[in-house]
Amino acid sequence: AQKVTQAQTEISVVEKEDVTLDCVYETRDTTYYLFWYKQPPSGELVFLIRRNSFDEQNEISGRYSWNFQKSTSSFNFTITASQVVDSAVYFCALSGTKGTYKYIFGTGTRLKVLA
Amino acid sequence: SQTIHQWPATLVQPVGSPLSLECTVEGTSNPNLYWYRQAAGRGLQLLFYSVGIGQISSEVPQNLSASRPQDRQFILSSKKLLLSDSGFYLCAWQPGSASDTQYFGPGTRLTVL
């Protein structure tokens, strides 16, 4: 069965601190895709990154970076020098088994960045 | 570029009343379309998805239904709302393959009283 676990329910940091959001997944597929979305207070889910299972290179985009490790089935997300605008709920997701259209979402991590 | 719209943004309805939420996508053809519900403080629950006009798949049996009368229009309906239908409803579109990225709309916040 497929599963995505975001064990951190809520994290609070002070502005300018670095913070890592954990995501652990389970799948038997050899080809799969992982995603991160941000949900600010407005509610809309904003797409951040999509990573396929064959590409284990770390990704950096500005203050955001992602560490994909197949050996530990993890796809962690780090925000460097956090800002108040980073406060949101962050969801990790796994594409469904080949032939299905269902994403498997984690339960989300609420990040609070305090000024 | 592609844009996804949802309306209304906010809705307050009495128990037992009907519901119609609309989602439209611009700038793409034959997208996969999805309806999700998010209860307060909870994760995302997939309700329906559609891979083409008139093709609807239901993930959760309940008093909601979905329709896709046009290629880029997806409608969520109910004949009689329940208190448990309250939540944040999100529509998403996807370019084509099931593994492609899903892009979400702004959502509709529904309160059933």
mmCIF file of C-alpha atoms in Angstrom:
data_model
loop_
_atom_site.group_PDB
_atom_site.id
_atom_site.type_symbol
_atom_site.label_atom_id
_atom_site.label_comp_id
_atom_site.label_asym_id
_atom_site.label_seq_id
_atom_site.Cartn_x
_atom_site.Cartn_y
_atom_site.Cartn_z
ATOM 1 C CA ALA A 1 0.000 0.000 0.000
ATOM 2 C CA GLN A 2 1.082 3.537 -0.618
ATOM 3 C CA LYS A 3 1.490 5.973 2.219
ATOM 4 C CA VAL A 4 2.950 9.395 2.976
ATOM 5 C CA THR A 5 3.887 10.313 6.524
ATOM 6 C CA GLN A 6 4.518 13.827 7.754
ATOM 7 C CA ALA A 7 5.239 13.190 11.403
ATOM 8 C CA GLN A 8 5.645 16.845 12.327
ATOM 9 C CA THR A 9 2.188 18.246 12.948
ATOM 10 C CA GLU A 10 3.334 21.754 13.769
ATOM 11 C CA ILE A 11 6.679 23.526 13.875
ATOM 12 C CA SER A 12 7.426 26.987 15.249
ATOM 13 C CA VAL A 13 10.622 28.827 14.443
ATOM 14 C CA VAL A 14 11.886 32.339 14.815
ATOM 15 C CA GLU A 15 12.435 34.339 11.677
ATOM 16 C CA LYS A 16 15.786 33.705 9.962
ATOM 17 C CA GLU A 17 16.102 30.221 11.397
ATOM 18 C CA ASP A 18 16.440 27.269 9.057
ATOM 19 C CA VAL A 19 13.719 24.632 9.232
ATOM 20 C CA THR A 20 13.323 21.165 7.726
ATOM 21 C CA LEU A 21 9.983 19.532 7.056
ATOM 22 C CA ASP A 22 10.094 15.758 6.934
ATOM 23 C CA CYS A 23 8.299 13.502 4.482
ATOM 24 C CA VAL A 24 8.555 9.718 4.441
ATOM 25 C CA TYR A 25 6.765 7.673 1.825
ATOM 26 C CA GLU A 26 5.944 4.051 1.105
ATOM 27 C CA THR A 27 5.382 2.590 -2.333
ATOM 28 C CA ARG A 28 6.109 -0.590 -4.254
ATOM 29 C CA ASP A 29 6.239 1.200 -7.582
ATOM 30 C CA THR A 30 9.613 1.597 -9.239
ATOM 31 C CA THR A 31 8.469 4.744 -10.998
ATOM 32 C CA TYR A 32 6.712 7.349 -8.949
ATOM 33 C CA TYR A 33 6.569 11.085 -8.370
ATOM 34 C CA LEU A 34 6.769 13.153 -5.231
ATOM 35 C CA PHE A 35 5.400 16.636 -4.705
ATOM 36 C CA TRP A 36 5.409 19.434 -2.175
ATOM 37 C CA TYR A 37 2.605 21.981 -1.894
ATOM 38 C CA LYS A 38 2.234 25.063 0.271
ATOM 39 C CA GLN A 39 -1.136 26.096 1.698
ATOM 40 C CA PRO A 40 -1.026 29.679 3.020
ATOM 41 C CA PRO A 41 -3.848 31.037 5.189
ATOM 42 C CA SER A 42 -5.792 31.962 2.059
ATOM 43 C CA GLY A 43 -6.299 28.237 1.465
ATOM 44 C CA GLU A 44 -5.120 27.728 -2.087
ATOM 45 C CA LEU A 45 -2.575 24.939 -2.532
ATOM 46 C CA VAL A 46 0.505 26.256 -4.259
ATOM 47 C CA PHE A 47 2.681 23.794 -6.135
ATOM 48 C CA LEU A 48 6.345 23.916 -5.087
ATOM 49 C CA ILE A 49 8.146 20.958 -6.629
ATOM 50 C CA ARG A 50 7.720 17.662 -8.485
ATOM 51 C CA ARG A 51 10.419 15.022 -8.367
ATOM 52 C CA ASN A 52 10.520 11.669 -10.157
ATOM 53 C CA SER A 53 11.925 8.541 -8.594
ATOM 54 C CA PHE A 54 14.890 8.353 -10.945
ATOM 55 C CA ASP A 55 16.268 11.751 -10.082
ATOM 56 C CA GLU A 56 17.902 11.822 -6.679
ATOM 57 C CA GLN A 57 19.694 15.100 -7.162
ATOM 58 C CA ASN A 58 18.942 17.657 -4.528
ATOM 59 C CA GLU A 59 17.019 20.663 -5.734
ATOM 60 C CA ILE A 60 17.529 24.240 -4.648
ATOM 61 C CA SER A 61 15.268 27.137 -5.471
ATOM 62 C CA GLY A 62 16.143 30.324 -3.680
ATOM 63 C CA ARG A 63 15.680 29.704 0.043
ATOM 64 C CA TYR A 64 13.999 26.354 -0.607
ATOM 65 C CA SER A 65 15.825 23.068 -0.989
ATOM 66 C CA TRP A 66 14.718 19.465 -1.237
ATOM 67 C CA ASN A 67 16.607 16.332 -0.257
ATOM 68 C CA PHE A 68 15.357 13.151 -1.940
ATOM 69 C CA GLN A 69 16.809 9.901 -0.604
ATOM 70 C CA LYS A 70 15.419 6.647 -1.985
ATOM 71 C CA SER A 71 17.451 4.632 0.518
ATOM 72 C CA THR A 72 15.402 6.056 3.369
ATOM 73 C CA SER A 73 12.235 6.773 1.337
ATOM 74 C CA SER A 74 12.359 10.391 2.318
ATOM 75 C CA PHE A 75 11.776 13.654 0.513
ATOM 76 C CA ASN A 76 12.559 16.403 3.003
ATOM 77 C CA PHE A 77 12.060 20.111 2.465
ATOM 78 C CA THR A 78 14.305 22.777 3.986
ATOM 79 C CA ILE A 79 13.632 26.481 4.192
ATOM 80 C CA THR A 80 16.741 28.544 4.805
ATOM 81 C CA ALA A 81 16.494 31.839 6.660
ATOM 82 C CA SER A 82 12.771 31.475 7.198
ATOM 83 C CA GLN A 83 10.477 34.458 6.849
ATOM 84 C CA VAL A 84 7.045 35.224 8.268
ATOM 85 C CA VAL A 85 5.583 34.757 4.772
ATOM 86 C CA ASP A 86 6.672 31.130 4.916
ATOM 87 C CA SER A 87 4.028 30.483 7.564
ATOM 88 C CA ALA A 88 1.670 27.948 6.036
ATOM 89 C CA VAL A 89 0.709 24.306 5.993
ATOM 90 C CA TYR A 90 2.986 22.229 3.802
ATOM 91 C CA PHE A 91 1.840 19.008 2.193
ATOM 92 C CA CYS A 92 3.935 16.236 0.735
ATOM 93 C CA ALA A 93 2.281 13.986 -1.855
ATOM 94 C CA LEU A 94 3.021 10.822 -3.813
ATOM 95 C CA SER A 95 1.547 10.014 -7.199
ATOM 96 C CA GLY A 96 -0.717 7.014 -7.208
ATOM 97 C CA THR A 97 0.013 3.565 -8.498
ATOM 98 C CA LYS A 98 0.437 3.483 -12.252
ATOM 99 C CA GLY A 99 -2.943 3.665 -13.905
ATOM 100 C CA THR A 100 -4.664 5.457 -11.067
ATOM 101 C CA TYR A 101 -5.234 9.149 -10.658
ATOM 102 C CA LYS A 102 -5.126 9.470 -6.913
ATOM 103 C CA TYR A 103 -2.405 11.403 -5.167
ATOM 104 C CA ILE A 104 -1.489 10.169 -1.733
ATOM 105 C CA PHE A 105 -1.208 13.219 0.483
ATOM 106 C CA GLY A 106 0.443 13.459 3.849
ATOM 107 C CA THR A 107 -1.468 15.063 6.680
ATOM 108 C CA GLY A 108 0.534 18.265 6.396
ATOM 109 C CA THR A 109 2.921 20.195 8.628
ATOM 110 C CA ARG A 110 1.891 23.593 9.930
ATOM 111 C CA LEU A 111 4.868 25.949 9.966
ATOM 112 C CA LYS A 112 4.720 29.089 12.080
ATOM 113 C CA VAL A 113 7.485 31.592 11.594
ATOM 114 C CA LEU A 114 7.566 34.150 14.380
ATOM 115 C CA ALA A 115 8.905 37.656 13.868
ATOM 116 C CA SER B 1 -1.051 30.373 -19.382
ATOM 117 C CA GLN B 2 -3.524 28.208 -17.560
ATOM 118 C CA THR B 3 -5.919 29.533 -14.959
ATOM 119 C CA ILE B 4 -8.367 27.757 -12.713
ATOM 120 C CA HIS B 5 -11.422 29.448 -11.244
ATOM 121 C CA GLN B 6 -13.785 28.381 -8.512
ATOM 122 C CA TRP B 7 -16.966 29.987 -7.309
ATOM 123 C CA PRO B 8 -18.377 30.943 -5.078
ATOM 124 C CA ALA B 9 -15.453 31.683 -2.779
ATOM 125 C CA THR B 10 -17.579 31.389 0.346
ATOM 126 C CA LEU B 11 -20.960 29.824 0.931
ATOM 127 C CA VAL B 12 -23.217 29.405 3.950
ATOM 128 C CA GLN B 13 -26.086 26.997 3.445
ATOM 129 C CA PRO B 14 -28.737 25.457 5.703
ATOM 130 C CA VAL B 15 -28.911 21.723 6.258
ATOM 131 C CA GLY B 16 -31.035 20.062 3.613
ATOM 132 C CA SER B 17 -30.467 22.707 0.965
ATOM 133 C CA PRO B 18 -28.968 21.936 -2.455
ATOM 134 C CA LEU B 19 -25.413 22.734 -3.473
ATOM 135 C CA SER B 20 -23.661 23.611 -6.694
ATOM 136 C CA LEU B 21 -19.977 24.506 -6.831
ATOM 137 C CA GLU B 22 -18.336 25.305 -10.112
ATOM 138 C CA CYS B 23 -14.793 24.967 -11.349
ATOM 139 C CA THR B 24 -13.510 26.093 -14.730
ATOM 140 C CA VAL B 25 -10.084 25.916 -16.289
ATOM 141 C CA GLU B 26 -8.734 28.217 -18.971
ATOM 142 C CA GLY B 27 -5.817 27.824 -21.319
ATOM 143 C CA THR B 28 -5.726 24.049 -21.681
ATOM 144 C CA SER B 29 -7.627 21.246 -23.355
ATOM 145 C CA ASN B 30 -8.787 17.886 -22.066
ATOM 146 C CA PRO B 31 -7.392 18.265 -18.557
ATOM 147 C CA ASN B 32 -7.955 15.782 -15.782
ATOM 148 C CA LEU B 33 -10.116 17.448 -13.151
ATOM 149 C CA TYR B 34 -10.404 16.762 -9.452
ATOM 150 C CA TRP B 35 -12.577 17.706 -6.484
ATOM 151 C CA TYR B 36 -11.062 17.553 -3.004
ATOM 152 C CA ARG B 37 -12.502 18.378 0.400
ATOM 153 C CA GLN B 38 -10.522 19.558 3.377
ATOM 154 C CA ALA B 39 -12.238 19.525 6.760
ATOM 155 C CA ALA B 40 -11.084 22.160 9.239
ATOM 156 C CA GLY B 41 -7.495 21.491 10.261
ATOM 157 C CA ARG B 42 -7.375 18.245 8.335
ATOM 158 C CA GLY B 43 -5.772 16.816 5.235
ATOM 159 C CA LEU B 44 -7.122 16.495 1.720
ATOM 160 C CA GLN B 45 -9.771 13.989 0.765
ATOM 161 C CA LEU B 46 -10.255 13.184 -2.907
ATOM 162 C CA LEU B 47 -13.946 13.180 -3.768
ATOM 163 C CA PHE B 48 -14.172 12.868 -7.560
ATOM 164 C CA TYR B 49 -11.996 12.963 -10.608
ATOM 165 C CA SER B 50 -12.703 13.149 -14.317
ATOM 166 C CA VAL B 51 -10.545 12.304 -17.316
ATOM 167 C CA GLY B 52 -13.017 13.584 -19.906
ATOM 168 C CA ILE B 53 -16.462 15.004 -20.589
ATOM 169 C CA GLY B 54 -19.116 12.930 -18.886
ATOM 170 C CA GLN B 55 -16.531 10.651 -17.241
ATOM 171 C CA ILE B 56 -16.682 10.817 -13.471
ATOM 172 C CA SER B 57 -15.016 8.569 -10.926
ATOM 173 C CA SER B 58 -16.069 8.678 -7.294
ATOM 174 C CA GLU B 59 -13.642 8.008 -4.499
ATOM 175 C CA VAL B 60 -15.941 8.348 -1.519
ATOM 176 C CA PRO B 61 -19.617 7.297 -1.445
ATOM 177 C CA GLN B 62 -21.678 10.128 0.019
ATOM 178 C CA ASN B 63 -24.456 12.544 -0.809
ATOM 179 C CA LEU B 64 -22.300 14.528 -3.213
ATOM 180 C CA SER B 65 -22.125 14.121 -6.970
ATOM 181 C CA ALA B 66 -20.024 15.599 -9.740
ATOM 182 C CA SER B 67 -20.559 16.355 -13.387
ATOM 183 C CA ARG B 68 -18.437 17.508 -16.283
ATOM 184 C CA PRO B 69 -20.744 19.025 -18.883
ATOM 185 C CA GLN B 70 -17.919 20.667 -20.826
ATOM 186 C CA ASP B 71 -14.246 19.928 -21.309
ATOM 187 C CA ARG B 72 -13.037 22.543 -18.862
ATOM 188 C CA GLN B 73 -15.960 22.700 -16.460
ATOM 189 C CA PHE B 74 -16.373 20.565 -13.361
ATOM 190 C CA ILE B 75 -19.369 20.866 -11.053
ATOM 191 C CA LEU B 76 -19.870 19.514 -7.551
ATOM 192 C CA SER B 77 -23.461 19.096 -6.415
ATOM 193 C CA SER B 78 -25.662 17.882 -3.636
ATOM 194 C CA LYS B 79 -29.423 17.579 -3.409
ATOM 195 C CA LYS B 80 -29.474 17.872 0.385
ATOM 196 C CA LEU B 81 -26.555 19.141 2.405
ATOM 197 C CA LEU B 82 -25.512 17.605 5.701
ATOM 198 C CA LEU B 83 -23.653 19.282 8.535
ATOM 199 C CA SER B 84 -20.716 17.020 7.760
ATOM 200 C CA ASP B 85 -20.438 18.531 4.279
ATOM 201 C CA SER B 86 -18.910 21.669 5.753
ATOM 202 C CA GLY B 87 -15.341 22.214 4.673
ATOM 203 C CA PHE B 88 -13.019 23.721 2.146
ATOM 204 C CA TYR B 89 -13.562 22.429 -1.389
ATOM 205 C CA LEU B 90 -10.679 22.519 -3.782
ATOM 206 C CA CYS B 91 -10.736 21.886 -7.494
ATOM 207 C CA ALA B 92 -7.565 20.876 -9.297
ATOM 208 C CA TRP B 93 -6.554 20.319 -12.887
ATOM 209 C CA GLN B 94 -3.827 18.165 -14.350
ATOM 210 C CA PRO B 95 -2.382 18.373 -17.882
ATOM 211 C CA GLY B 96 -2.908 14.769 -18.887
ATOM 212 C CA SER B 97 -0.926 11.936 -17.355
ATOM 213 C CA ALA B 98 -1.875 10.703 -13.902
ATOM 214 C CA SER B 99 1.651 11.446 -12.742
ATOM 215 C CA ASP B 100 1.615 15.051 -13.897
ATOM 216 C CA THR B 101 1.392 17.892 -11.438
ATOM 217 C CA GLN B 102 -2.031 18.849 -10.155
ATOM 218 C CA TYR B 103 -2.692 22.582 -9.948
ATOM 219 C CA PHE B 104 -5.264 23.803 -7.487
ATOM 220 C CA GLY B 105 -7.884 26.500 -7.585
ATOM 221 C CA PRO B 106 -8.542 29.092 -4.866
ATOM 222 C CA GLY B 107 -11.167 26.930 -3.163
ATOM 223 C CA THR B 108 -14.688 27.367 -1.829
ATOM 224 C CA ARG B 109 -15.306 27.531 1.883
ATOM 225 C CA LEU B 110 -18.658 25.911 2.651
ATOM 226 C CA THR B 111 -20.403 26.165 5.997
ATOM 227 C CA VAL B 112 -23.533 24.124 6.535
ATOM 228 C CA LEU B 113 -25.664 25.320 9.458
#
